[in-house]
Amino acid sequence: MTELRPGDASLLRKVNTQVTLRALRREGVATLTRLGRITGLSRQTVEAVLDELGGRGWVREVPPDEGVMGRPARRFGFRADAGHVVGVDVGGDRILACLADLNGDVVAWERAGVPDDAPAPERLEAARRTSLACVDAAGVPRTRVLTVAAGTSGIVDRTGRVSLSTVLPGWTGVDLAGLAGRWFGCTGLAANDANLAALAEHWRGSAQHASDVVYVLAGHRLGAGILIGGRLHAGRSGAAGEIGALRQVGWDDAARELVKEAGAEEVFAAAGAGDPEALRRVDHYAEGLAIGASALVLTVDPDLLVIGGGKARAGEVLLAPLRRHLAELCLRAPEVVTSTFGEESVALGAVRLALDHVEREVLNL
Amino acid sequence: MTELRPGDASLLRKVNTQVTLRALRREGVATLTRLGRITGLSRQTVEAVLDELGGRGWVREVPPDEGVMGRPARRFGFRADAGHVVGVDVGGDRILACLADLNGDVVAWERAGVPDDAPAPERLEAARRTSLACVDAAGVPRTRVLTVAAGTSGIVDRTGRVSLSTVLPGWTGVDLAGLAGRWFGCTGLAANDANLAALAEHWRGSAQHASDVVYVLAGHRLGAGILIGGRLHAGRSGAAGEIGALRQVGWDDAARELVKEAGAEEVFAAAGAGDPEALRRVDHYAEGLAIGASALVLTVDPDLLVIGGGKARAGEVLLAPLRRHLAELCLRAPEVVTSTFGEESVALGAVRLALDHVEREVLNL
DNA sequence: CGGAGTTATGAGGAGAGGTCTCGTAAGGTG
DNA sequence: CACCTTACGAGACCTCTCCTCATAACTCCG
């Protein structure tokens, strides 16, 4: 549970530094008095904290406001550009890298294709090049990157190694976190793509106000990411949510049948237009999805179910039958929504993971 | 996430009080110097904290040790009897109440039968009487009971109301937590039985060293309790783990077939003796159990799977085939063990739940 | 242009908590 | 009874915080 260490006086400073910094980051730019009011601390305390943070480079004083009553207050701003993080989605056929500042504001994207059957070294090299290019293009010095996080399909253990991948050739056993860290000479992290997508949706997407979230990645395979209490739950070996293995749910058949003749997009489009055969097929696909999801939903009983991955673009055409089947399968089905970030969610989730790490370790709060 | 409040100086005292109290409870009886060493606090601080706790009645000074080198040190002990908690298992055919002190040491048990088809008021009255009798028999004043927690089958929401019960007549809608609290005029809590059993196993049973635990209650129905990071995960509506609704797993058939002609015990006994037909039936039951459990295991990827409930008494006869089936169904099956507390686990888990509440709210740490 | 009003700053003092040190007390041991 | 060991108690000192009050800097208005 909560590790509990005794506190000497400096603990207080630590806590108040954290409180102040959070308030400042929410405000963007603020005066001492304002920060004092919203944190509940005295102006003097806030000033001392900000002095220290300024010395460490996390906070900078900005010119005072003009045209306002009274003596102009010194104003401070969080230096979001004091450091950066990189999130990279290492997918089956493409690499997507994202550079963000400490506020999580995206500074640059970089994208590259990679062959489906590319061997691991080639894929890794592409990921490396794309990540570096992303940073260079933004004009950010590589040394400013404090943490890099990578997302990929397959099972990623807590050390960031891919312990099992069934789709990417030679991917099993790759120490993704370690390698990614070496690209920039900083800490590297790695996690499962569905998990990161869930994180992204909770951060700024459709799952913002939910605490327990199940994110279902409906693509070629069925993967899922789980958030418990707003935090990622990866499980003992990182395999939490890998419900695809549950053969009983008959997921594979449903997916195969959807794309039997035409592409998935076409089928969804036809279903949207009212074509009966297309509707039947979408319904069958939705049922398979619902059965897989129901195992997750019944287990976790989440506040929200988010549907992501390629098939989520179909929107209500897929969601309506999905909700119907889910209501049949679960005692009390949660709200169901689609992902807001689509293709970018994994890279954004990686950014969030990296930011979490920075906030915990580097700002050592 | 973590709510973060600014700290004035008294926060320090709070933290150090908590640290000291925990250390003292682990030690049982300890001197100031010893507490100082293990907490990392100075002797003076520990003394001040203990003074205050003594005034509030949580700590008492005990006679110094004799026959030891040097000036005898003052010794202090946690007053485990400064308060008590009651945990009660409201089952289908019996009530089991448990009184424990603040160390969680059981002071008294009390048991009563209740008809399977007893209406809710009768069952509640039996639970009330049993709980009160348990406390009275131990000679503990009823006002000393700080919290009472109840466990029962069915879905219990976070306010402690039974929001759905399919087995106990009239049970749906009962405000179990509220009623239980009124028995003693203190805080009442209520939770699902499988959840509490999981808590008990994690507290002092076979799941002590696991952080993420799935507890499967294999009885007439299939219920499950889930611990994430050592904490109970009940889900949005308290329905987490209610995998029994997942019809696809074919759980019902397997359970019915096991007890088709003879009682379950006989079948297990025969299987243990090598009877082929009994072995086949146990295997089939184990398969059904494994399929249900695999949905939980694939979702949560726990450190440990605990099998509880009536059928768990069969031990290895059931566990061996269960492990085998589970290994087939899951990519990496977790360790599987049986419950250590058996019938008492729900009441013990309720005690733990009540103690958690006391430690959080009453000792207001 | 200068006073009135407004708001932030800066220094000084007080208080809570915690640590360290050192002389003293209270037992054993030879 | 001297000596060793261990704990106690009081005092000095540090850190962090808050409060107060005089002062500074700027706007607004006559």
mmCIF file of N, CA and C in Angstrom, chain B residues 16 19 40 92 99 119 194 225 247 344:
data_model
loop_
_atom_site.group_PDB
_atom_site.id
_atom_site.type_symbol
_atom_site.label_atom_id
_atom_site.label_comp_id
_atom_site.label_asym_id
_atom_site.label_seq_id
_atom_site.Cartn_x
_atom_site.Cartn_y
_atom_site.Cartn_z
ATOM 1 N N ASN B 16 4.031 11.927 10.988
ATOM 2 C CA ASN B 16 4.891 11.232 11.932
ATOM 3 C C ASN B 16 4.088 10.443 12.954
ATOM 4 N N VAL B 19 3.319 7.251 11.113
ATOM 5 C CA VAL B 19 4.503 6.400 11.032
ATOM 6 C C VAL B 19 4.766 5.722 12.368
ATOM 7 N N GLY B 40 13.001 6.153 12.067
ATOM 8 C CA GLY B 40 13.894 7.159 11.524
ATOM 9 C C GLY B 40 13.649 8.524 12.155
ATOM 10 N N GLY B 92 -26.457 -17.272 2.635
ATOM 11 C CA GLY B 92 -27.750 -17.795 2.239
ATOM 12 C C GLY B 92 -28.408 -18.597 3.348
ATOM 13 N N LEU B 99 -15.937 -10.638 15.983
ATOM 14 C CA LEU B 99 -15.516 -9.436 16.694
ATOM 15 C C LEU B 99 -14.000 -9.426 16.780
ATOM 16 N N PRO B 119 -37.241 -14.243 4.385
ATOM 17 C CA PRO B 119 -37.383 -12.912 3.797
ATOM 18 C C PRO B 119 -36.355 -11.953 4.395
ATOM 19 N N ALA B 194 -17.446 -12.023 -2.169
ATOM 20 C CA ALA B 194 -16.197 -12.446 -2.817
ATOM 21 C C ALA B 194 -15.119 -11.382 -2.670
ATOM 22 N N GLY B 225 -13.765 -11.704 -6.514
ATOM 23 C CA GLY B 225 -13.319 -10.475 -5.887
ATOM 24 C C GLY B 225 -11.984 -10.097 -6.497
ATOM 25 N N ARG B 247 -22.542 -15.804 -20.200
ATOM 26 C CA ARG B 247 -23.105 -17.113 -20.508
ATOM 27 C C ARG B 247 -22.174 -17.950 -21.369
ATOM 28 N N GLU B 344 -14.695 -18.833 6.818
ATOM 29 C CA GLU B 344 -14.573 -17.633 7.640
ATOM 30 C C GLU B 344 -14.075 -16.430 6.858
#
